[in-house]
């Protein structure tokens, strides 16, 4: 298969899905049929609820849901061959992930911009809400821990016996410098656009130029050589501030400008595929490797591993938290929901397909040292294969690595803000908002500063200790979030008399995938325990896996009772 042919076929399929299936979804849910103001207007508070123009919000949403997911997922799933990954990206993106993200956003704006937890409370039961929020919050703490650790290690200098190794640390110091400069540019951009009413087009052009200057400066001037532990503390302080600052000063502008890095990355990848259009070598990257593959760490089964690994490239529970957490609070008009949520998901699918093309060429050129090297090396090598562009390979490789690293920080502070929302909503009664709580201990619990401090302390502490010992559960936990997000929106649509059948098959499939994955995890971890493992990781993963299965069963039972007409519980 030629990579250009593969890319063109996939783009055509995704475009048809957006136009025809997306349009049908809008009709089924009544999207854009009235001119009612969104929560960004009716509940505007200048901090979390702030209307954003569609391109700005698209930048935030796409940057937040993308991150490194649609790159690392296909790379890890590539052991099964490029064809199963491609089919799951196309089918999953159009009929699973797009519906999941779009539905979560619409449901949230019809519930005061609150999270999936509040939707579950209003349409199932308060008990179901508290179970979901507890699970979602703990999952986000794991995300905060993992991404904080990844960011800090990406920034951290190398010390040999306590002595700084400048040569080995230069690349990390460069990434840190670019990231710090980028935050400064985003703050200036937000101030100019939202407080000085600077024209968006002019500000965008100047902002993109500033990004390029940040990269040029960071690659040549990077004086900060700090340890990974020090960077962990700095990152913790940063995300604590970012979680409570008004979205217009940092979240919106930074994610909007970040999106141009992602768009540029997509454009470079497309240029590489179109210009070099390499053929996938079946010896190096077969179309199908089998249903059971030994990757050197034991047998990996296509079902359910493919569906928990690709994640962001097809469907990811984290997306529903973004749609119903930050995006819904900034949506200016309801008609913007389709291009932002459904379109954003399908654009991620394009990135996942481009990643497959990069894998194919990376294996031919020897770039196989981890996800970053595979993606950046494959794309840069393809561009360099175009006549006259050979000299750009090293520059493009560095820029792609910088871009890849930047999105870890983007996902990190979005996850922190989402976790803060989850913590606050846990203590609220059905229909309440944090502003409605006037006194008592609940007033402290729903305070954004208190919620942020608790979240950051837990996340950074786990990041400094053993987050990687339980990270193996994240794939299943993330897809359980997706299944529960689909369930929540389905119950809401059923309660208001709208068509929810497009949710039922994806919900059932993802629930089966999750439970099967968790059962395999329990089996594998018990095997490690039986073999005499003294590490606490296998014990923790076993206990947590069992608890997640119990959680899934309880919520599915309540969901079925709601979906099939039984009286909604209040307990």
Coordinates of C-alpha atoms in Angstrom, one line a residue:
X1 CA 0.0 0.0 0.0
X2 CA 1.3 3.5 -0.9
X3 CA 1.1 5.9 2.0
X4 CA -0.4 8.7 -0.1
X5 CA -3.2 6.5 -1.4
X6 CA -3.9 5.4 2.2
X7 CA -3.9 9.0 3.4
X8 CA -6.3 10.2 0.6
X9 CA -8.7 7.3 1.2
X10 CA -8.8 8.0 4.9
X11 CA -9.3 11.8 4.5
X12 CA -12.2 11.2 2.0
X13 CA -13.9 8.7 4.4
X14 CA -13.5 11.1 7.4
X15 CA -14.8 14.0 5.4
X16 CA -17.9 12.1 4.3
X17 CA -18.4 11.1 7.9
X18 CA -18.2 14.8 9.0
X19 CA -20.6 16.0 6.3
X20 CA -23.2 13.3 6.3
X21 CA -23.1 11.6 9.7
X22 CA -22.4 14.8 11.5
X23 CA -25.3 16.6 9.8
X24 CA -27.6 13.7 10.8
X25 CA -26.5 13.9 14.4
X26 CA -27.3 17.6 14.5
X27 CA -30.8 16.9 13.2
X28 CA -31.4 14.1 15.7
X29 CA -30.3 16.2 18.7
X30 CA -31.8 19.5 17.5
X31 CA -28.4 21.2 17.5
X32 CA -28.6 24.8 16.4
X33 CA -32.4 24.8 16.1
X34 CA -32.9 27.7 18.5
X35 CA -31.0 30.9 19.4
X36 CA -30.8 30.3 23.1
X37 CA -27.6 31.7 24.7
X38 CA -25.0 29.1 25.8
X39 CA -23.7 28.9 29.4
X40 CA -20.7 30.9 28.3
X41 CA -23.1 33.9 28.1
X42 CA -25.8 33.1 30.7
X43 CA -23.2 32.2 33.4
X44 CA -20.3 34.3 32.3
X45 CA -18.0 34.9 35.3
X46 CA -14.8 36.1 33.6
X47 CA -12.8 33.1 35.0
X48 CA -14.2 29.7 33.7
X49 CA -17.3 30.8 31.8
X50 CA -16.0 33.1 29.0
X51 CA -17.3 33.1 25.4
X52 CA -14.6 32.3 22.9
X53 CA -14.7 32.8 19.1
X54 CA -14.9 29.5 17.3
X55 CA -11.3 29.4 16.0
X56 CA -10.0 30.2 19.5
X57 CA -12.1 27.5 21.1
X58 CA -11.2 25.0 18.4
X59 CA -7.5 25.7 19.2
X60 CA -8.1 25.0 22.9
X61 CA -10.2 22.0 22.3
X62 CA -8.0 20.4 19.7
X63 CA -4.8 21.1 21.7
X64 CA -6.3 19.6 24.8
X65 CA -7.7 16.4 23.4
X66 CA -4.8 15.8 21.1
X67 CA -1.6 16.0 23.1
X68 CA 0.6 13.0 22.5
X69 CA -2.3 10.5 22.4
X70 CA -3.0 10.2 18.6
X71 CA 0.7 9.7 18.1
X72 CA 1.7 7.2 20.9
X73 CA -1.5 5.2 20.5
X74 CA -1.1 4.1 16.9
X75 CA 2.6 3.6 17.5
X76 CA 2.0 1.1 20.3
X77 CA -0.9 -0.6 18.4
X78 CA 1.2 -1.0 15.3
X79 CA 2.3 -4.4 16.4
X80 CA -1.0 -5.7 15.0
X81 CA -0.3 -4.2 11.6
X82 CA -1.4 -1.0 9.9
X83 CA -4.8 -2.3 8.6
X84 CA -6.5 -3.0 12.0
X85 CA -5.3 0.4 13.3
X86 CA -6.6 2.2 10.2
X87 CA -10.0 0.5 10.3
X88 CA -10.4 1.3 14.0
X89 CA -9.4 4.9 13.5
X90 CA -11.9 5.4 10.8
X91 CA -14.8 3.4 12.3
X92 CA -14.0 4.5 15.8
X93 CA -13.5 8.2 14.9
X94 CA -16.8 8.6 13.0
X95 CA -19.2 6.4 14.9
X96 CA -17.6 6.2 18.4
X97 CA -15.3 9.1 19.2
X98 CA -17.0 11.8 17.2
X99 CA -20.4 10.9 18.7
X100 CA -18.9 10.7 22.2
X101 CA -17.2 14.1 22.0
X102 CA -20.0 15.9 20.2
X103 CA -22.7 14.4 22.5
X104 CA -20.8 15.2 25.7
X105 CA -20.5 18.9 24.6
X106 CA -24.2 19.2 23.7
X107 CA -25.3 17.5 26.9
X108 CA -23.0 19.8 29.0
X109 CA -24.3 23.0 27.5
X110 CA -27.8 21.9 28.2
X111 CA -26.8 21.3 31.9
X112 CA -25.3 24.7 32.7
X113 CA -21.9 23.8 31.2
X114 CA -21.3 21.2 34.0
X115 CA -19.5 17.9 33.7
X116 CA -20.6 14.4 32.8
X117 CA -21.0 13.8 36.5
X118 CA -23.8 16.4 36.7
X119 CA -25.4 14.9 33.6
X120 CA -25.4 11.5 35.4
X121 CA -26.8 13.1 38.5
X122 CA -29.7 14.7 36.7
X123 CA -30.6 11.7 34.5
X124 CA -29.6 8.7 36.6
X125 CA -28.9 9.2 40.3
X126 CA -26.8 11.2 42.8
X127 CA -25.1 8.0 43.9
X128 CA -24.1 7.3 40.3
X129 CA -22.7 10.8 40.0
X130 CA -20.6 10.5 43.1
X131 CA -19.2 7.1 41.9
X132 CA -18.4 8.6 38.5
X133 CA -16.8 11.8 39.8
X134 CA -14.6 9.8 42.2
X135 CA -13.4 7.6 39.4
X136 CA -12.9 10.5 37.0
X137 CA -11.1 12.6 39.6
X138 CA -8.6 9.8 40.5
X139 CA -8.0 9.1 36.8
X140 CA -7.2 12.8 36.3
X141 CA -4.9 12.7 39.3
X142 CA -3.0 9.9 37.5
X143 CA -2.9 12.0 34.3
X144 CA -1.6 15.0 36.2
X145 CA 1.1 12.8 37.9
X146 CA 2.2 11.2 34.6
X147 CA 2.3 14.3 32.5
X148 CA 3.9 16.4 35.2
X149 CA 6.6 13.7 35.4
X150 CA 7.0 13.6 31.6
X151 CA 7.2 17.4 31.3
X152 CA 9.7 17.6 34.2
X153 CA 11.9 14.9 32.7
X154 CA 11.7 16.6 29.3
X155 CA 12.9 19.8 30.9
X156 CA 15.3 18.3 33.5
X157 CA 19.1 18.5 33.1
X158 CA 21.4 15.5 33.3
X159 CA 23.8 15.3 36.2
X160 CA 26.7 12.8 36.3
X161 CA 27.7 12.1 39.9
X162 CA 26.3 15.5 40.9
X163 CA 28.1 17.3 38.0
X164 CA 26.0 19.0 35.3
X165 CA 26.5 17.4 31.8
X166 CA 25.8 20.5 29.7
X167 CA 26.0 18.6 26.3
X168 CA 23.5 16.0 27.4
X169 CA 21.2 18.6 28.9
X170 CA 21.2 21.1 26.1
X171 CA 18.1 19.7 24.3
X172 CA 16.0 19.5 27.4
X173 CA 17.0 23.0 28.4
X174 CA 16.0 24.2 25.0
X175 CA 12.5 22.7 25.3
X176 CA 12.1 24.3 28.8
X177 CA 13.1 27.7 27.4
X178 CA 10.7 27.5 24.5
X179 CA 7.9 26.5 26.8
X180 CA 8.5 29.3 29.3
X181 CA 8.7 31.9 26.4
X182 CA 5.5 30.4 24.9
X183 CA 3.6 30.9 28.2
X184 CA 4.7 34.6 28.2
X185 CA 3.6 35.1 24.6
X186 CA 0.2 33.5 25.4
X187 CA -0.4 35.9 28.4
X188 CA 0.5 38.9 26.2
X189 CA -1.7 37.7 23.4
X190 CA -4.7 37.2 25.8
X191 CA -4.3 40.6 27.3
X192 CA -4.1 42.3 23.9
X193 CA -7.1 40.5 22.4
X194 CA -9.4 40.4 25.4
X195 CA -8.5 43.6 27.3
X196 CA -7.2 45.9 24.5
X197 CA -9.6 44.5 21.8
X198 CA -6.7 44.0 19.3
X199 CA -7.9 42.6 16.0
X200 CA -7.8 38.8 16.0
X201 CA -6.3 38.4 12.6
X202 CA -3.4 40.8 13.3
X203 CA -2.8 39.3 16.8
X204 CA -2.8 35.8 15.4
X205 CA -0.2 36.7 12.7
X206 CA 2.0 38.4 15.3
X207 CA 1.4 35.5 17.7
X208 CA 2.6 32.9 15.2
X209 CA 5.6 35.0 14.4
X210 CA 6.3 35.2 18.2
X211 CA 6.1 31.3 18.4
X212 CA 8.7 31.0 15.7
X213 CA 10.9 33.5 17.5
X214 CA 10.4 31.6 20.8
X215 CA 11.7 28.4 19.1
X216 CA 14.6 30.2 17.5
X217 CA 15.6 31.8 20.9
X218 CA 15.0 28.6 22.8
X219 CA 17.2 26.5 20.5
X220 CA 20.1 29.0 20.8
X221 CA 19.7 30.4 24.3
X222 CA 18.7 28.1 27.1
X223 CA 20.4 29.1 30.4
X224 CA 18.1 27.0 32.8
X225 CA 19.7 23.7 33.8
X226 CA 17.6 22.5 36.7
X227 CA 17.1 19.0 38.0
X228 CA 14.0 17.0 37.2
X229 CA 12.8 17.3 40.8
X230 CA 13.1 21.1 40.8
X231 CA 11.1 21.2 37.6
X232 CA 8.4 19.0 39.1
X233 CA 8.0 21.6 41.9
X234 CA 8.0 24.5 39.3
X235 CA 5.5 22.6 37.1
X236 CA 3.3 22.1 40.2
X237 CA 3.3 25.8 41.0
X238 CA 2.5 26.6 37.3
X239 CA -0.5 24.2 37.0
X240 CA -1.9 25.5 40.3
X241 CA -1.9 29.0 39.0
X242 CA -3.1 28.0 35.6
X243 CA -6.0 26.1 37.1
X244 CA -7.6 29.2 38.7
X245 CA -6.6 32.0 36.5
X246 CA -9.2 33.4 34.1
X247 CA -9.3 31.3 30.9
X248 CA -8.9 34.4 28.7
X249 CA -5.4 35.2 30.1
X250 CA -3.8 31.8 29.7
X251 CA -5.9 28.8 28.7
X252 CA -7.6 30.2 25.7
X253 CA -4.6 32.1 24.1
X254 CA -2.0 29.4 24.9
X255 CA -4.1 26.6 23.5
X256 CA -5.1 28.7 20.5
X257 CA -1.5 29.5 19.7
X258 CA -0.5 25.9 20.5
X259 CA -2.9 24.7 17.9
X260 CA -0.9 26.4 15.2
X261 CA 2.0 24.2 16.2
X262 CA -0.2 21.2 15.8
X263 CA -1.6 22.5 12.5
X264 CA 2.0 23.0 11.3
X265 CA 2.9 19.5 12.4
X266 CA 0.0 18.2 10.4
X267 CA 1.0 20.3 7.4
X268 CA 4.6 19.1 7.5
X269 CA 3.5 15.5 7.8
X270 CA 1.2 15.9 4.8
X271 CA 4.0 17.5 2.8
X272 CA 6.2 14.5 3.7
X273 CA 3.6 11.9 2.6
X274 CA 2.6 13.8 -0.6
X275 CA 6.2 14.6 -1.6
X276 CA 7.8 11.2 -0.7
X277 CA 4.7 9.0 -0.9
X278 CA 6.7 5.9 0.2
X279 CA 5.2 2.5 -0.1
X280 CA 4.7 0.5 3.1
X281 CA 7.1 -2.3 3.2
X282 CA 5.1 -5.5 4.1
X283 CA 8.2 -7.1 5.6
X284 CA 8.8 -4.2 8.0
X285 CA 5.2 -3.1 8.6
X286 CA 2.7 -5.8 7.6
X287 CA -1.0 -5.0 7.0
X288 CA -2.0 -7.6 9.6
X289 CA 0.3 -9.3 12.1
X290 CA -2.3 -11.6 13.7
X291 CA -4.8 -11.6 16.6
X292 CA -2.1 -12.6 19.1
X293 CA 1.3 -11.0 18.8
X294 CA 4.4 -11.5 20.9
X295 CA 6.1 -8.1 21.3
X296 CA 8.9 -9.4 23.5
X297 CA 6.9 -8.7 26.7
X298 CA 4.5 -11.5 26.4
X299 CA 1.5 -12.2 24.1
X300 CA -0.6 -9.2 23.2
X301 CA -4.2 -9.8 22.0
X302 CA -5.8 -7.6 19.3
X303 CA -9.0 -7.7 21.3
X304 CA -9.1 -5.8 23.6
X305 CA -5.7 -4.2 23.5
X306 CA -6.1 -2.5 20.1
X307 CA -9.2 -0.6 21.4
X308 CA -7.6 0.5 24.7
X309 CA -4.3 1.5 23.0
X310 CA -5.2 3.6 20.0
X311 CA -7.5 5.7 22.3
X312 CA -7.3 9.4 21.3
X313 CA -7.0 8.4 17.6
X314 CA -10.5 6.8 17.7
X315 CA -12.3 7.4 21.1
X316 CA -11.0 8.5 24.5
X317 CA -12.8 9.1 27.7
X318 CA -10.6 12.1 28.4
X319 CA -12.3 13.9 25.5
X320 CA -15.7 13.9 27.2
X321 CA -14.1 15.5 30.3
X322 CA -12.7 18.3 28.1
X323 CA -15.9 18.7 26.1
X324 CA -18.0 18.9 29.3
X325 CA -15.4 20.6 31.4
X326 CA -13.7 23.5 29.7
X327 CA -15.1 23.6 26.1
X328 CA -18.7 23.8 27.1
X329 CA -18.0 26.8 29.4
X330 CA -16.5 28.7 26.4
X331 CA -18.8 27.8 23.5
X332 CA -20.1 31.0 22.0
X333 CA -22.9 29.5 19.8
X334 CA -24.4 26.1 19.8
X335 CA -23.8 25.7 16.0
X336 CA -20.0 25.8 16.7
X337 CA -20.3 22.5 18.6
X338 CA -20.2 20.3 15.5
X339 CA -16.9 21.7 13.9
X340 CA -15.2 21.9 17.3
X341 CA -16.2 18.6 18.9
X342 CA -17.0 16.3 16.0
X343 CA -14.6 18.0 13.6
X344 CA -11.9 18.1 16.2
X345 CA -12.2 14.3 16.8
X346 CA -11.9 13.6 13.1
X347 CA -8.9 15.9 12.7
X348 CA -7.3 13.7 15.4
X349 CA -8.0 10.7 13.2
X350 CA -6.1 12.4 10.4
X351 CA -3.1 12.8 12.8
X352 CA -3.4 9.1 13.7
X353 CA -3.3 8.1 10.0
X354 CA -0.3 10.3 9.4
X355 CA 1.4 8.6 12.4
X356 CA 0.9 5.3 10.6
X357 CA 2.6 6.7 7.5
X358 CA 5.5 8.0 9.7
X359 CA 5.8 4.5 11.3
X360 CA 6.2 2.9 7.9
X361 CA 9.0 5.2 6.8
X362 CA 10.6 5.3 10.3
X363 CA 11.1 1.5 10.1
X364 CA 12.7 1.9 6.7
X365 CA 15.1 4.6 7.9
X366 CA 16.0 3.2 11.3
X367 CA 14.1 5.6 13.5
X368 CA 12.8 3.2 16.1
X369 CA 14.0 4.6 19.5
X370 CA 10.6 5.4 21.1
X371 CA 7.5 7.2 20.1
X372 CA 9.1 10.6 19.7
X373 CA 11.9 9.3 17.4
X374 CA 9.5 7.2 15.4
X375 CA 7.1 10.1 14.7
X376 CA 9.6 12.9 14.3
X377 CA 12.2 10.8 12.6
X378 CA 9.7 9.3 10.1
X379 CA 8.1 12.6 9.1
X380 CA 11.4 14.4 8.9
X381 CA 13.0 11.7 6.8
X382 CA 10.0 11.7 4.4
X383 CA 10.3 15.5 3.9
X384 CA 14.1 15.1 3.5
X385 CA 13.4 12.5 0.7
X386 CA 11.8 15.2 -1.4
X387 CA 14.4 16.5 -3.9
X388 CA 16.0 19.7 -2.7
X389 CA 14.9 19.4 0.9
X390 CA 17.5 16.9 2.3
X391 CA 19.1 19.7 4.4
X392 CA 15.9 20.2 6.4
X393 CA 15.9 16.8 8.1
X394 CA 17.7 17.7 11.4
X395 CA 15.9 21.1 11.7
X396 CA 12.4 19.5 11.2
X397 CA 13.3 16.6 13.5
X398 CA 14.1 19.1 16.3
X399 CA 11.0 21.2 15.7
X400 CA 8.7 18.2 15.7
X401 CA 10.2 16.9 19.0
X402 CA 9.7 20.4 20.5
X403 CA 6.1 20.5 19.3
X404 CA 5.5 17.0 20.6
X405 CA 6.8 17.9 24.0
X406 CA 4.8 21.2 24.1
X407 CA 1.5 19.3 24.0
X408 CA 2.3 17.4 27.2
X409 CA 2.3 20.7 29.0
X410 CA -1.0 21.7 27.3
X411 CA -2.7 18.5 28.3
X412 CA -1.3 18.8 31.9
X413 CA -2.9 22.1 32.9
X414 CA -6.2 21.3 31.1
X415 CA -6.3 18.1 33.2
X416 CA -5.6 20.0 36.4
X417 CA -8.5 22.4 35.7
X418 CA -10.8 19.5 34.9
X419 CA -9.8 17.7 38.1
X420 CA -10.5 20.9 40.0
X421 CA -14.0 21.0 38.5
X422 CA -14.6 17.4 39.4
X423 CA -13.6 18.0 43.0
X424 CA -15.9 20.9 43.3
X425 CA -18.9 19.2 41.7
X426 CA -18.6 16.2 44.0
X427 CA -19.9 18.1 46.9
X428 CA -22.8 19.8 45.1
X429 CA -26.5 18.8 45.2
X430 CA -28.3 18.1 42.0
X431 CA -28.7 21.3 40.0
X432 CA -26.4 23.3 42.3
X433 CA -23.4 25.3 41.2
X434 CA -20.4 26.3 43.4
X435 CA -21.8 29.9 43.6
X436 CA -25.0 28.5 45.2
X437 CA -23.1 27.2 48.3
X438 CA -23.0 30.1 50.8
X439 CA -21.8 28.6 54.1
X440 CA -20.4 25.6 56.0
X441 CA -17.7 23.1 55.2
X442 CA -19.1 22.6 51.7
X443 CA -18.3 26.2 50.9
X444 CA -14.6 25.4 51.6
X445 CA -14.8 22.2 49.6
X446 CA -16.1 23.9 46.5
X447 CA -13.7 26.8 46.7
X448 CA -11.6 26.7 43.5
X449 CA -8.3 27.5 45.4
X450 CA -8.8 24.7 47.9
X451 CA -9.8 22.2 45.2
X452 CA -6.7 23.2 43.2
X453 CA -4.3 22.8 46.1
X454 CA -5.6 19.3 46.9
X455 CA -5.4 18.3 43.2
X456 CA -1.9 19.6 42.6
X457 CA -0.5 18.2 45.9
X458 CA -1.9 14.7 45.1
X459 CA -0.8 14.8 41.5
X460 CA 2.7 16.1 42.1
X461 CA 3.2 13.7 45.1
X462 CA 2.2 10.7 43.0
X463 CA 4.3 12.0 40.1
X464 CA 7.4 12.0 42.4
X465 CA 6.8 8.5 43.7
X466 CA 5.2 5.7 41.7
X467 CA 2.7 6.8 39.1
X468 CA 4.3 4.4 36.5
X469 CA 3.6 1.4 38.7
X470 CA -0.2 1.9 38.0
X471 CA 0.0 3.6 34.6
X472 CA -0.8 0.3 33.0
X473 CA -4.4 0.7 34.1
X474 CA -4.8 4.1 32.4
X475 CA -5.8 2.6 29.0
X476 CA -8.7 0.6 30.5
X477 CA -9.6 3.4 32.9
X478 CA -9.7 6.0 30.0
X479 CA -11.9 3.8 27.9
X480 CA -14.2 3.1 30.9
X481 CA -14.6 6.9 31.1
X482 CA -15.6 6.8 27.4
X483 CA -18.2 4.1 27.9
X484 CA -19.7 6.0 30.9
X485 CA -19.7 9.2 28.9
X486 CA -21.6 7.5 26.2
X487 CA -24.0 6.0 28.8
X488 CA -24.6 9.4 30.4
X489 CA -25.5 11.2 27.2
X490 CA -27.7 8.3 26.0
X491 CA -29.7 8.4 29.3
X492 CA -30.1 12.2 28.9
X493 CA -31.3 12.0 25.3
X494 CA -33.7 9.2 26.3
X495 CA -35.1 11.2 29.1
X496 CA -35.8 14.2 26.8
X497 CA -37.3 12.1 24.1
X498 CA -34.5 12.4 21.6
X499 CA -32.9 9.6 19.5
X500 CA -30.1 8.0 21.5
X501 CA -29.7 4.8 19.5
X502 CA -26.4 5.9 18.0
X503 CA -24.9 5.6 21.5
X504 CA -26.0 2.1 22.4
X505 CA -23.6 0.0 20.3
X506 CA -20.5 2.1 21.0
X507 CA -21.4 2.2 24.7
X508 CA -21.9 -1.6 24.9
X509 CA -18.7 -2.3 22.8
X510 CA -16.5 0.0 24.9
X511 CA -17.9 -1.5 28.1
X512 CA -17.1 -5.0 27.0
X513 CA -13.6 -3.8 25.8
X514 CA -13.0 -2.2 29.2
X515 CA -14.1 -5.2 31.3
X516 CA -12.1 -7.7 29.2
X517 CA -9.0 -5.5 29.5
X518 CA -9.4 -5.3 33.2
X519 CA -9.8 -9.0 33.5
X520 CA -6.6 -9.6 31.5
X521 CA -4.9 -7.1 33.8
X522 CA -6.0 -8.9 36.9
X523 CA -4.8 -12.2 35.4
X524 CA -1.4 -10.8 34.5
X525 CA -0.9 -9.1 37.8
X526 CA -1.9 -12.2 39.8
X527 CA 0.7 -14.0 37.8
X528 CA 3.4 -11.5 38.8
X529 CA 2.3 -11.8 42.5
X530 CA 2.4 -15.6 42.3
X531 CA 5.9 -15.4 40.8
X532 CA 7.1 -13.6 44.0
X533 CA 7.0 -10.0 43.0
X534 CA 7.8 -7.8 46.0
X535 CA 6.7 -4.6 44.2
X536 CA 3.5 -2.9 45.3
X537 CA 2.5 -2.2 41.7
X538 CA 0.9 -5.6 40.9
X539 CA -1.1 -5.5 44.1
X540 CA -2.4 -2.0 43.4
X541 CA -3.3 -2.8 39.8
X542 CA -5.2 -5.9 40.9
X543 CA -7.2 -4.2 43.5
X544 CA -8.0 -1.2 41.3
X545 CA -8.9 -3.3 38.4
X546 CA -11.5 -5.2 40.5
X547 CA -12.9 -2.0 41.8
X548 CA -13.2 -0.6 38.3
X549 CA -15.1 -3.7 37.1
X550 CA -17.5 -3.3 40.1
X551 CA -17.9 0.4 39.3
X552 CA -18.7 -0.4 35.6
X553 CA -21.3 -3.0 36.6
X554 CA -23.1 -0.7 39.1
X555 CA -23.3 2.2 36.7
X556 CA -24.4 0.0 33.8
X557 CA -27.2 -1.4 35.9
X558 CA -28.4 2.1 36.8
X559 CA -28.0 3.2 33.2
X560 CA -30.1 0.3 31.9
X561 CA -32.8 1.0 34.4
X562 CA -32.9 4.6 33.2
X563 CA -32.7 3.7 29.5
X564 CA -35.5 1.2 29.7
X565 CA -37.9 3.4 31.5
X566 CA -37.6 2.5 35.2
X567 CA -38.1 5.3 37.7
X568 CA -34.9 7.4 38.2
X569 CA -33.3 6.9 41.5
X570 CA -32.7 9.6 44.0
X571 CA -30.3 7.8 46.4

